[in-house]
Short mmCIF file of C-alpha atoms in Angstrom, two decimals:
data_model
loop_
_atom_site.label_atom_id
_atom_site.label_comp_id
_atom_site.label_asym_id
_atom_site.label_seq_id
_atom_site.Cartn_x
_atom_site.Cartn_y
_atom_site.Cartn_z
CA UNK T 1 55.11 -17.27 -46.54
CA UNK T 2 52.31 -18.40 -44.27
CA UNK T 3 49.53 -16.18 -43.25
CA UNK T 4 47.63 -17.21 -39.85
CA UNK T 5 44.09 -16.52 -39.54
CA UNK T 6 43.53 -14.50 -36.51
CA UNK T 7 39.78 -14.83 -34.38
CA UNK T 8 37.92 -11.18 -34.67
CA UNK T 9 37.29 -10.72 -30.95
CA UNK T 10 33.74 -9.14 -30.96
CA UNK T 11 33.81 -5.13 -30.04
CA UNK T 12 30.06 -4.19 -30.36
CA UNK T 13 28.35 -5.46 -27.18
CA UNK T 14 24.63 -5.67 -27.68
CA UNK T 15 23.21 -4.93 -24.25
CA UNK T 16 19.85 -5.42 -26.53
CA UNK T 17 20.52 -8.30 -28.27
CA UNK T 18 20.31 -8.75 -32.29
CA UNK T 19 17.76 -11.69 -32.10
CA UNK T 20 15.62 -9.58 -29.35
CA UNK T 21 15.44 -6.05 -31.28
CA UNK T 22 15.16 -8.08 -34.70
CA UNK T 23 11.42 -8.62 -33.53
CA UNK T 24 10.38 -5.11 -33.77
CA UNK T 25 12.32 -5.28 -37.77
CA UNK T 26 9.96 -4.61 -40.43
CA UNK T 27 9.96 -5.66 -44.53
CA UNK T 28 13.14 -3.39 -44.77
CA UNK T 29 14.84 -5.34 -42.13
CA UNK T 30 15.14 -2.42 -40.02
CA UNK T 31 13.35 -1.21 -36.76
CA UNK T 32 12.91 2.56 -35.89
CA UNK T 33 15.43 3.72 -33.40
CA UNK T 34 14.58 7.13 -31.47
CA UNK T 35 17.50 8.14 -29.39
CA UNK T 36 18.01 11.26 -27.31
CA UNK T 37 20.54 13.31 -28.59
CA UNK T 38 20.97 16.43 -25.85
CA UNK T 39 17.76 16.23 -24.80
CA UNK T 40 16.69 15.77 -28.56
CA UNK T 41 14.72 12.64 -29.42
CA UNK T 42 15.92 11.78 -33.08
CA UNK T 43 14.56 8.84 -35.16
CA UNK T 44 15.55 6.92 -37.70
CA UNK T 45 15.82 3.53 -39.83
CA UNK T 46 18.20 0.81 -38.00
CA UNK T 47 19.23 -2.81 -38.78
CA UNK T 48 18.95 -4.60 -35.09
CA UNK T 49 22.69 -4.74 -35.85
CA UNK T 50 23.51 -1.41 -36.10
CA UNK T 51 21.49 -0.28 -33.21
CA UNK T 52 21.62 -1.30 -29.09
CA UNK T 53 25.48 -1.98 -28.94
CA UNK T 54 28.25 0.25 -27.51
CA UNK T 55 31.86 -0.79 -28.24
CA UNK T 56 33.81 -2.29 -25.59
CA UNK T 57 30.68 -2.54 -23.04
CA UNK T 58 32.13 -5.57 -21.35
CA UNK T 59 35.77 -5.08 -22.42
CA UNK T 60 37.88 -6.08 -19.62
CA UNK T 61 41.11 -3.54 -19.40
CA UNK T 62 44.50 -4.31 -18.96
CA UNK T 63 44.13 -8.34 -19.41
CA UNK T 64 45.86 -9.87 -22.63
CA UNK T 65 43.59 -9.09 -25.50
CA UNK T 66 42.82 -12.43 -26.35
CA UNK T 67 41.25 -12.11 -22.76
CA UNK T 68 39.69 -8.83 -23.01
CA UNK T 69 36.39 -10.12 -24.17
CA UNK T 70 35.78 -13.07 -22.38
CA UNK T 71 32.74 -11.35 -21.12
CA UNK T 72 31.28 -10.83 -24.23
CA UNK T 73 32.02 -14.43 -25.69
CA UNK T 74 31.84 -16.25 -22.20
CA UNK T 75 29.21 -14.95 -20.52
CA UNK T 76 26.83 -12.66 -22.41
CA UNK T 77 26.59 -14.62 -26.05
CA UNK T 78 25.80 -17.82 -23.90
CA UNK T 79 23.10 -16.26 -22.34
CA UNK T 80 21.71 -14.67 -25.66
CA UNK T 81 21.92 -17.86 -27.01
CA UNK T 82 19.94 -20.40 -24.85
CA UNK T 83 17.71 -16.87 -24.43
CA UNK T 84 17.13 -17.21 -28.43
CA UNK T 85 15.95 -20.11 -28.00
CA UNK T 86 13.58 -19.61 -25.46
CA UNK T 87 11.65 -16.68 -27.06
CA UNK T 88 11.12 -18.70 -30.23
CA UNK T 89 9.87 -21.53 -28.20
CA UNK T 90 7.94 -18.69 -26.38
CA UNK T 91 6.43 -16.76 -29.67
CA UNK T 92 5.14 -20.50 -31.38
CA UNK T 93 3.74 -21.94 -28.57
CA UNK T 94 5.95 -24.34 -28.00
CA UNK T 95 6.73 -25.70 -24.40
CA UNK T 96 9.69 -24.49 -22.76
CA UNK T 97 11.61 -27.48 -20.63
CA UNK T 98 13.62 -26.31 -17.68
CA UNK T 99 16.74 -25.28 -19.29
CA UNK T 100 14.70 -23.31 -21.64
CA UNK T 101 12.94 -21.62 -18.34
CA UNK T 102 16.26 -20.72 -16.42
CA UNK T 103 18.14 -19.47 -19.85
CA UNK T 104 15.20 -17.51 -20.12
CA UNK T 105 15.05 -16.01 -16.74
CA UNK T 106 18.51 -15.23 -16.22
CA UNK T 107 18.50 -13.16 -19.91
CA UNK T 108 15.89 -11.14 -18.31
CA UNK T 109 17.66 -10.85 -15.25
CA UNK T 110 20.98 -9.78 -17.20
CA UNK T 111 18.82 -6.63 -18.46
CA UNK T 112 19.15 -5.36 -15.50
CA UNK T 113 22.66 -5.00 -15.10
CA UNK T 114 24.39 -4.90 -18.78
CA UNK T 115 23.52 -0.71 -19.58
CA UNK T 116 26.48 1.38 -20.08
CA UNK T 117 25.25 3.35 -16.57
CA UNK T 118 24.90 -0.46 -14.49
CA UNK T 119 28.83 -1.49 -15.69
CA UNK T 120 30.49 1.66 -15.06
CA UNK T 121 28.93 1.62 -11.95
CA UNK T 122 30.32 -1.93 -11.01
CA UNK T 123 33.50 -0.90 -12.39
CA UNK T 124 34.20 2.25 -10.13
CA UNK T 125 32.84 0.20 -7.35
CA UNK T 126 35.48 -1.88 -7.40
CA UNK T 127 38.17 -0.04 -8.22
CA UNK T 128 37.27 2.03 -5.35
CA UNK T 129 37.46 -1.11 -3.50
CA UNK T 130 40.73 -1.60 -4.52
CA UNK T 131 42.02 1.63 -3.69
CA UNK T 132 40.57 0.75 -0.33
CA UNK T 133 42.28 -2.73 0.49
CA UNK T 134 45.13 -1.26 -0.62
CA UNK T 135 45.19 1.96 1.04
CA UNK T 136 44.59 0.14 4.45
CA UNK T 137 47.38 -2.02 3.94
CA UNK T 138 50.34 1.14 3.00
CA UNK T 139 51.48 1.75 7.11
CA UNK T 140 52.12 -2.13 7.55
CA UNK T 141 54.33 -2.29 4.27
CA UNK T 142 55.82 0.55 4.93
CA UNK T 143 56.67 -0.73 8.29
CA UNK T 144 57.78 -4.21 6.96
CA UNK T 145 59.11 -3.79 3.58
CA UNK T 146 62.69 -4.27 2.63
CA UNK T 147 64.70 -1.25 3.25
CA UNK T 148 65.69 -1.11 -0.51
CA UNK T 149 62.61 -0.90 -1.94
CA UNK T 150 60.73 2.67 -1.84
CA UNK T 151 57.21 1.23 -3.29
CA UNK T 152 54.40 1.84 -1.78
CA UNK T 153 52.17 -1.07 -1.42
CA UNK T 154 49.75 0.02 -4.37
CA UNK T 155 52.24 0.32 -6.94
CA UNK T 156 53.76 -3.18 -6.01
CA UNK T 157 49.78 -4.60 -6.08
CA UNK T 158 49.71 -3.02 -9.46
CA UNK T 159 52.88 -4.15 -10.92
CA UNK T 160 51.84 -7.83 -9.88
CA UNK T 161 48.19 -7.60 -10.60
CA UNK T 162 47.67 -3.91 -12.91
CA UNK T 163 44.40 -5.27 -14.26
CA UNK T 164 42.99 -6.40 -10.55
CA UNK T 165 39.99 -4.18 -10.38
CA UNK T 166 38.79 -4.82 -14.29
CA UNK T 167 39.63 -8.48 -13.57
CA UNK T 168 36.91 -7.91 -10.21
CA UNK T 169 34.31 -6.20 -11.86
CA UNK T 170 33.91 -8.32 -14.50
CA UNK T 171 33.69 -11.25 -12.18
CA UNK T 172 31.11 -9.77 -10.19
CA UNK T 173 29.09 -8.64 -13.07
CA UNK T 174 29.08 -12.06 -14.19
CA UNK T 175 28.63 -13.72 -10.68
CA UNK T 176 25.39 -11.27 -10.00
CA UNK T 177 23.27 -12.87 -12.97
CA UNK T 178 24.79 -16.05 -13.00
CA UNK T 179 24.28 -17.14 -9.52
CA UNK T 180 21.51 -14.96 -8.22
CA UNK T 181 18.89 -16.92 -6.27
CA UNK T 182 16.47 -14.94 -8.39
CA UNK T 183 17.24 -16.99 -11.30
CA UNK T 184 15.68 -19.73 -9.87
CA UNK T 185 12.94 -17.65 -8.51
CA UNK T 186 12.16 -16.42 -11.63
CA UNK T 187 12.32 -20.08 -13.65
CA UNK T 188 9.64 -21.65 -10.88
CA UNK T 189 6.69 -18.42 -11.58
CA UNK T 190 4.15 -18.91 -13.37
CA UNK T 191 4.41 -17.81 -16.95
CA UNK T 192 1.89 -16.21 -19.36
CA UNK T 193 2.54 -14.32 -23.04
CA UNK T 194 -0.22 -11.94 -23.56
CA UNK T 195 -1.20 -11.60 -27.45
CA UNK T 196 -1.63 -8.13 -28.34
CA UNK T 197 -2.59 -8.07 -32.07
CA UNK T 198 -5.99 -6.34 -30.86
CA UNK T 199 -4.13 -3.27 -29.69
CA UNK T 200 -4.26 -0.10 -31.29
CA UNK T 201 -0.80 0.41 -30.69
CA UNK T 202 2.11 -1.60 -30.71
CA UNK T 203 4.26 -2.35 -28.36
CA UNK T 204 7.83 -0.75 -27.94
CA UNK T 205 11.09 -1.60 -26.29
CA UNK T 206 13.61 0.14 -24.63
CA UNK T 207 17.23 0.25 -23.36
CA UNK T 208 15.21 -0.52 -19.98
CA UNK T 209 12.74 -2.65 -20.68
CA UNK T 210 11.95 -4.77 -18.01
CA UNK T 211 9.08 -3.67 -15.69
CA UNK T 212 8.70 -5.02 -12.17
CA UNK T 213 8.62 -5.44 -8.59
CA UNK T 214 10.99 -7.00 -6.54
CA UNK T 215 10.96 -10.69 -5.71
CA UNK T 216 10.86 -10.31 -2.20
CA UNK T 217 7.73 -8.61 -2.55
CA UNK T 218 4.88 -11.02 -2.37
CA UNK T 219 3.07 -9.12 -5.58
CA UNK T 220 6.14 -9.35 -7.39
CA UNK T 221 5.90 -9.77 -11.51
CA UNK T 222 8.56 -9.26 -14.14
CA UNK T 223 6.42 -7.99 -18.02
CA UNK T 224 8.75 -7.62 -20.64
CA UNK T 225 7.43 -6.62 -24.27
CA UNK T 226 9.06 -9.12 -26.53
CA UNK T 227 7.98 -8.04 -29.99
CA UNK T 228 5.37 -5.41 -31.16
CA UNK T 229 2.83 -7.66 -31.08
CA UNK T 230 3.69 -9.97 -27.77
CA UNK T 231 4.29 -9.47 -24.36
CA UNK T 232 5.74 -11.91 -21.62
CA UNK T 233 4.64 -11.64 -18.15
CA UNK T 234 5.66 -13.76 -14.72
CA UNK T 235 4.57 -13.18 -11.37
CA UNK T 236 3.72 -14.89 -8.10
CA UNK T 237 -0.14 -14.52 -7.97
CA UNK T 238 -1.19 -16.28 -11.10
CA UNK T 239 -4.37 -14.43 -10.42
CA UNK T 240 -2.83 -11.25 -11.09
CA UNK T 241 -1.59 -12.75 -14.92
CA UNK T 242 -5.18 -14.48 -15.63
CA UNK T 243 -6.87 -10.39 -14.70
CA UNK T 244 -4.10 -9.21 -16.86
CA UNK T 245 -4.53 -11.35 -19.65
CA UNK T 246 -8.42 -10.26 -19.64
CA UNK T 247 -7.86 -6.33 -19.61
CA UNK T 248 -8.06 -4.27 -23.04
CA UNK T 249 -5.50 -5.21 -25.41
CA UNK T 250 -5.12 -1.50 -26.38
CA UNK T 251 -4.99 -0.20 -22.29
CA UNK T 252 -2.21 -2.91 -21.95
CA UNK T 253 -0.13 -1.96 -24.25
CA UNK T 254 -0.11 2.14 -23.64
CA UNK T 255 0.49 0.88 -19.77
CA UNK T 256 3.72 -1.28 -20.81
CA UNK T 257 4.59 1.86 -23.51
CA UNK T 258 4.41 4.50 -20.73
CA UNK T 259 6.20 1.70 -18.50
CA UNK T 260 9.53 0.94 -20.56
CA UNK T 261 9.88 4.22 -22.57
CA UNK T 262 9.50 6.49 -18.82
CA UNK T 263 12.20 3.83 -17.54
CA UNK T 264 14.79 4.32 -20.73
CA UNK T 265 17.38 6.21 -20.74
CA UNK T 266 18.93 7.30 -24.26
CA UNK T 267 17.19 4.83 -26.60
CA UNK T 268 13.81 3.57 -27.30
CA UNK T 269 12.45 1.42 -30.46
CA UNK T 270 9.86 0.49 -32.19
CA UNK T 271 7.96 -0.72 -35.42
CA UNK T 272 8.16 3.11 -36.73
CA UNK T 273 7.88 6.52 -35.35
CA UNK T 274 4.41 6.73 -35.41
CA UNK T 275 4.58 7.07 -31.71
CA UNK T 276 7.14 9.71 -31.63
CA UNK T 277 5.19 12.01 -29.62
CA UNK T 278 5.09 9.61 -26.80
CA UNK T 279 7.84 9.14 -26.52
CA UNK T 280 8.78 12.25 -26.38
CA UNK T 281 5.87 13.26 -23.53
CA UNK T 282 7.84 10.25 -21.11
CA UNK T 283 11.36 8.80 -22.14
CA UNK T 284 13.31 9.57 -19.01
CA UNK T 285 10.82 10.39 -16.79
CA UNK T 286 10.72 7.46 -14.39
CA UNK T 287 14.01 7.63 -12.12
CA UNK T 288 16.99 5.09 -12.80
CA UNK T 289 16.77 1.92 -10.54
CA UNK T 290 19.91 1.86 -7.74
CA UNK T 291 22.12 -0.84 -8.34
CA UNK T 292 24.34 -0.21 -5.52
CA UNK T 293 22.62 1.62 -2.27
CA UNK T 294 24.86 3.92 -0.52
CA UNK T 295 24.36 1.55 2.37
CA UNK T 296 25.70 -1.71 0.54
CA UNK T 297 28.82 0.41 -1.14
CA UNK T 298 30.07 1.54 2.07
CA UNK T 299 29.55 -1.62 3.85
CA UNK T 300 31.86 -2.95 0.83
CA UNK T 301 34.62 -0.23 1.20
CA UNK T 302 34.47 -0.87 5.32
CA UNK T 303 35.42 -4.40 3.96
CA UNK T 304 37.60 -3.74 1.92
CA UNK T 305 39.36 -1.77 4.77
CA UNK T 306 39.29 -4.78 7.12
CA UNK T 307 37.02 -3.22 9.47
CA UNK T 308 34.62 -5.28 11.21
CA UNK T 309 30.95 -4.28 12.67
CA UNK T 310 30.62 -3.58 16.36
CA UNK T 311 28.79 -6.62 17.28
CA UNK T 312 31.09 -9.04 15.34
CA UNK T 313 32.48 -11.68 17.34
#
């Protein structure tokens, strides 16, 4: 009898990458982890493994399994990858060359959108969607369809297509940081990585840790602590990174704490739990940023309906 060696599709999805939290891991290999449990923050010992992950995160529903992660081994380990790369280029000095500068950008980018909260948001949105298009469409099938056959026009979508939606949100996740101009925008800013071995503190990272303002605004920066020790910052006004870089190490680093641990919303880590308190004074206290504005979901779902605006042509 021959036995066939299957591929282990991956099922923990590291929205905070292995080789990204494995810079805050200590002699033991570990990293402290302090997670809100009901409004409890809990800490403990973590391998960068065993921490930042939730099963299925990107798992695409209703495709053929050997489909169901294509997300995850596509998409997202690419752009952990080529984003490895980059931050050890980054941390010895080395100089990045343009691939190294987009991989980069678009990594920090995808931290914006690959939370549990950001995908199940972009998975409603288009199954709503769905429902939409296909709602719209029930009085012309049912005016058209054979005689014989008492479907309505959703169930015969879903018998031809069942995993539509999934299939939908997962391209649109994957289409927002792939092909955003901002990647671009990002690649082309000036780039500075402030050392912060001075500090009294270090610094910590979150399950939102990217602090910024928007592109479009003509102050805009992206600072993302990218180690204890080590923090990355881009903006437009290379001004703004050369006062930065001059500030107290110390007053830096409590700013970018306060920053990413306000912003998270379950999870925060760190060298140790040394800064416990902190922590517990500001995780969650900084709102969640709006992925979808009410504006832009029902201007989707008008789509989706086949309506038109008034002034269209």
């Amino acid at each position: 009898m021959r036995y066939i060696r299957t591929m282990q599709l991956p099922r923990k999805h590291h929205y905070k990458p292995q080789f990204f939290l494995g810079r805050w891991a200590g002699k033991d290999r570990q990293l402290c982890e302090m997670k809100l449990i009901h409004g409890k923050l809990v800490s403990s010992r973590r391998s960068p493994a065993g921490t930042g992950y939730i099963k299925d995160l990107y798992r695409t529903a209703g495709v053929a399994e050997e489909r169901s992660q294509d997300l995850e081994t596509n998409f997202m380990s690419p752009i952990d990858n080529g984003a490895a790369t980059a931050l050890q280029k980054l941390t010895s000095g080395r100089l990045l060359d343009a691939d190294d500068r987009i991989a980069w950008a678009r990594f920090m980018l995808s931290l914006i959108y690959r939370n549990r909260e950001c995908v199940e948001t972009i998975k409603t949105h288009m199954a709503n969607m769905w429902d939409e298009g296909t709602g719209a469409l029930e009085a012309e099938w049912a005016a058209n369809r054979d005689p014989h056959d008492q479907r309505t026009f959703a169930e015969v979508t879903a018998s031809r297509e069942p995993a539509a939606a999934a299939i939908s949100a997962t391209n649109m996740m994957a289409d927002i940081i792939a092909n955003s101009r901002a990647v671009p925008d990002i690649a082309s800013m000036p780039w500075i990585r402030i050392d912060l071995r001075a500090s009294e503190r270090p610094l910590m990272t979150s399950d939102r840790p990217l602090v910024f303002i928007p592109l479009e605004n003509p102050k805009a920066y992206m600072a993302l602590p990218i180690g204890p020790h080590d923090l990355f910052v881009a903006a437009r006004d290379d001004q703004f990174l050369m006062a930065l870089a001059a500030r107290n190490p110390t007053l830096i680093a409590r700013q970018m704490n306060k920053d990413v641990v306000s912003q998270a919303r379950q999870f925060v880590w760190g060298v140790d739990d040394d800064q416990l308190d902190f922590v517990r004074t500001y995780v969650g206290a900084a709102p969640d940023r709006v992925i979808i504005t009410d504006a832009q979901r029902e201007e989707a779902l008008a789509a989706a309906r086949g309506w038109q605006p008034a002034d269209a042509g």
